[in-house]
Amino acid sequence: MRFFLLFLAIGLGWMGVKEFRLAQKAGDAPQTLTCAELGDNGPGDNVYVEMTQFGLVLDSFVVSTKRDQWKEVWVPAVPIGGAYHLAAMKVIEEQGEEAELPPLEDLRVLVKLNDAKNEADVEAVDQQETLTGLVINDVDKLGGRARKILEESYPGIDFKTCWILEVGRKPKGLGIVGLMIGGALAVLAFSIRSFI
């Protein structure tokens, strides 16, 4: 029980620190950026972003599961009107919907979904005109296994340099962050006292 409390305190504290770092870099309202602008320049001084003019690359994306349920989905996103989008549209126009799409040679943005439960949910996200969330590169990275799968699917892409937009995530208020860190300190203090 004491070790459980210790790990709980560390986990809660780390979550609080990450949320604090994001809150410091997020504005009160999302800034609107095209997928091309986010990919080329990053989010700048506001990681709270509403991304427009994007298309999701649904050929190959990564799903992490827990108890056979979808937990997180990582999907490449490309600019509408960009080189890949235009090349893909040309192939589809010439060969039909079932045509093999050209290889993805340049990628700057990854979309992280936490609410998608199946392929239909991912396809529905692709149909949206905008995606709003936080660019989380400062506090989270693409996991080793997920990155390996994507690198095998899209050889030549450096996924370590992609901007990651976590859809649906909003900046936490400093009050909530303070409660998280304060709760972690309280649990930590209790667990230390129990060791003495």
Coordinates of C-alpha atoms in Angstrom, one line a residue:
M1 CA 0.0 0.0 0.0
R2 CA 2.8 2.4 0.8
F3 CA 4.5 1.7 -2.5
F4 CA 1.2 2.2 -4.3
L5 CA 0.8 5.6 -2.6
L6 CA 4.3 6.6 -3.5
F7 CA 3.8 5.7 -7.2
L8 CA 0.4 7.5 -7.2
A9 CA 2.1 10.6 -5.8
I10 CA 4.8 10.5 -8.5
G11 CA 2.3 9.9 -11.3
L12 CA -0.1 12.6 -10.2
G13 CA 2.8 15.0 -9.7
W14 CA 4.2 14.3 -13.1
M15 CA 0.8 14.8 -14.7
G16 CA 0.5 18.1 -12.9
V17 CA 3.9 19.3 -14.1
K18 CA 3.0 18.4 -17.7
E19 CA -0.3 20.2 -17.5
F20 CA 1.4 23.2 -16.0
R21 CA 3.9 23.3 -18.9
L22 CA 1.1 23.1 -21.4
A23 CA -1.0 25.7 -19.6
Q24 CA 2.0 28.2 -19.7
K25 CA 2.2 27.9 -23.4
A26 CA -1.5 27.8 -24.2
G27 CA -3.7 30.9 -24.9
D28 CA -7.3 31.3 -23.6
A29 CA -8.6 30.5 -27.0
P30 CA -7.2 28.4 -29.8
Q31 CA -5.4 30.0 -32.7
T32 CA -6.4 29.0 -36.2
L33 CA -3.6 27.5 -38.3
T34 CA -3.7 25.5 -41.5
C35 CA -2.1 22.1 -41.5
A36 CA 0.6 23.6 -43.7
E37 CA 1.3 26.5 -41.3
L38 CA 1.5 24.1 -38.3
G39 CA 3.8 21.8 -40.1
D40 CA 6.1 24.5 -41.4
N41 CA 6.3 26.8 -38.3
G42 CA 4.9 24.9 -35.3
P43 CA 2.3 26.5 -33.0
G44 CA 4.5 29.4 -31.9
D45 CA 3.6 30.9 -28.5
N46 CA 0.1 29.3 -28.3
V47 CA -0.1 25.4 -28.3
Y48 CA -3.9 25.6 -28.3
V49 CA -4.7 25.1 -32.0
E50 CA -7.6 24.8 -34.3
M51 CA -6.2 23.2 -37.4
T52 CA -7.8 23.7 -40.8
Q53 CA -7.2 22.5 -44.4
F54 CA -6.0 19.0 -43.5
G55 CA -6.4 15.5 -44.8
L56 CA -5.7 12.4 -42.7
V57 CA -3.7 9.6 -44.3
L58 CA -5.8 6.6 -43.6
D59 CA -3.6 4.0 -45.4
S60 CA -1.7 3.2 -42.3
F61 CA -2.2 4.5 -38.8
V62 CA -1.3 3.2 -35.3
V63 CA -3.8 2.1 -32.7
S64 CA -2.8 1.3 -29.1
T65 CA -5.2 -0.9 -27.3
K66 CA -6.1 -1.8 -23.7
R67 CA -8.1 -4.9 -23.1
D68 CA -8.9 -5.1 -26.8
Q69 CA -10.4 -1.6 -26.8
W70 CA -8.9 1.2 -28.8
K71 CA -7.1 3.7 -26.5
E72 CA -5.0 6.0 -28.6
V73 CA -4.8 6.5 -32.4
W74 CA -1.9 8.2 -34.2
V75 CA -2.7 9.4 -37.8
P76 CA -0.6 11.3 -40.2
A77 CA -2.1 14.6 -41.4
V78 CA -1.2 16.4 -44.7
P79 CA -2.1 19.8 -46.0
I80 CA -5.0 20.1 -48.4
G81 CA -3.5 21.4 -51.7
G82 CA 0.0 20.2 -50.7
A83 CA 2.2 18.0 -52.8
Y84 CA 1.0 14.6 -51.4
H85 CA -2.7 15.6 -51.5
L86 CA -2.5 16.7 -55.1
A87 CA -0.6 13.6 -56.2
A88 CA -3.1 11.4 -54.4
M89 CA -6.1 13.2 -56.0
K90 CA -4.5 12.8 -59.4
V91 CA -4.1 9.0 -58.9
I92 CA -7.6 8.6 -57.7
E93 CA -9.0 10.7 -60.6
E94 CA -7.1 8.6 -63.1
Q95 CA -7.5 5.1 -61.5
G96 CA -10.5 5.3 -59.2
E97 CA -11.0 5.1 -55.4
E98 CA -9.3 1.7 -55.1
A99 CA -6.0 3.0 -56.7
E100 CA -2.8 2.5 -54.8
L101 CA -1.8 5.9 -53.5
P102 CA 1.7 7.4 -53.9
P103 CA 4.2 7.0 -51.1
L104 CA 4.2 9.7 -48.4
E105 CA 7.6 11.4 -48.7
D106 CA 7.1 14.4 -46.4
L107 CA 5.2 14.6 -43.1
R108 CA 5.1 17.4 -40.5
V109 CA 1.9 16.8 -38.5
L110 CA 0.6 13.8 -36.5
V111 CA -2.9 13.8 -35.1
K112 CA -3.5 11.9 -31.8
L113 CA -7.0 10.7 -31.1
N114 CA -8.2 9.5 -27.7
D115 CA -11.9 9.0 -28.5
A116 CA -11.8 6.9 -31.7
K117 CA -13.1 3.4 -31.0
N118 CA -12.9 2.0 -34.6
E119 CA -12.0 2.9 -38.2
A120 CA -15.3 4.6 -38.8
D121 CA -14.5 7.1 -36.0
V122 CA -11.2 7.9 -37.6
E123 CA -12.8 8.3 -41.0
A124 CA -15.4 10.7 -39.4
V125 CA -12.5 12.8 -38.0
D126 CA -11.1 13.0 -41.5
Q127 CA -14.4 14.5 -42.7
Q128 CA -14.3 17.4 -40.1
E129 CA -13.4 20.8 -41.4
T130 CA -11.3 21.7 -38.3
L131 CA -9.6 19.8 -35.5
T132 CA -9.0 21.6 -32.1
G133 CA -6.6 20.5 -29.5
L134 CA -3.1 21.0 -27.9
V135 CA 0.2 20.5 -29.6
I136 CA 1.9 18.3 -27.0
N137 CA 5.5 18.0 -28.2
D138 CA 6.8 19.7 -25.1
V139 CA 5.3 17.1 -22.7
D140 CA 4.7 14.0 -24.8
K141 CA 6.4 12.1 -27.6
L142 CA 5.4 9.4 -30.1
G143 CA 6.0 6.1 -28.3
G144 CA 8.7 3.8 -29.4
R145 CA 6.5 1.0 -30.6
A146 CA 4.0 3.3 -32.3
R147 CA 6.9 5.2 -34.0
K148 CA 8.4 2.0 -35.2
I149 CA 5.2 0.9 -36.8
L150 CA 4.7 4.2 -38.5
E151 CA 8.4 4.3 -39.7
E152 CA 7.9 0.9 -41.2
S153 CA 4.7 2.0 -43.0
Y154 CA 6.2 5.3 -44.2
P155 CA 9.9 4.8 -44.7
G156 CA 12.0 7.9 -44.9
I157 CA 9.8 10.0 -42.6
D158 CA 11.4 11.3 -39.4
F159 CA 8.5 11.0 -37.0
K160 CA 10.6 12.5 -34.2
T161 CA 10.3 15.9 -35.8
C162 CA 6.5 15.9 -36.4
W163 CA 4.2 18.2 -34.5
I164 CA 1.7 16.2 -32.5
L165 CA -1.9 17.6 -32.2
E166 CA -3.9 15.8 -29.5
V167 CA -7.4 16.4 -30.6
G168 CA -10.0 17.4 -27.9
R169 CA -7.4 18.2 -25.3
K170 CA -7.8 21.6 -23.7
P171 CA -5.4 23.5 -21.4
K172 CA -6.1 23.0 -17.7
G173 CA -6.6 26.0 -15.5
L174 CA -3.9 26.8 -13.1
G175 CA -6.3 26.0 -10.2
I176 CA -6.7 22.5 -11.5
V177 CA -3.0 22.1 -12.0
G178 CA -2.4 23.4 -8.5
L179 CA -4.8 20.8 -7.1
M180 CA -3.0 18.0 -9.0
I181 CA 0.4 19.0 -7.7
G182 CA -0.9 19.8 -4.2
G183 CA -2.6 16.4 -4.1
A184 CA 0.6 14.7 -5.2
L185 CA 2.6 16.4 -2.5
A186 CA -0.1 15.5 0.1
V187 CA 0.0 11.8 -1.0
L188 CA 3.8 11.8 -1.0
A189 CA 3.9 13.3 2.5
F190 CA 1.5 10.7 3.8
S191 CA 3.4 7.8 2.1
I192 CA 6.7 9.0 3.5
R193 CA 5.2 9.2 7.0
S194 CA 4.0 5.7 6.7
F195 CA 7.6 4.5 6.0
I196 CA 8.9 6.1 9.2

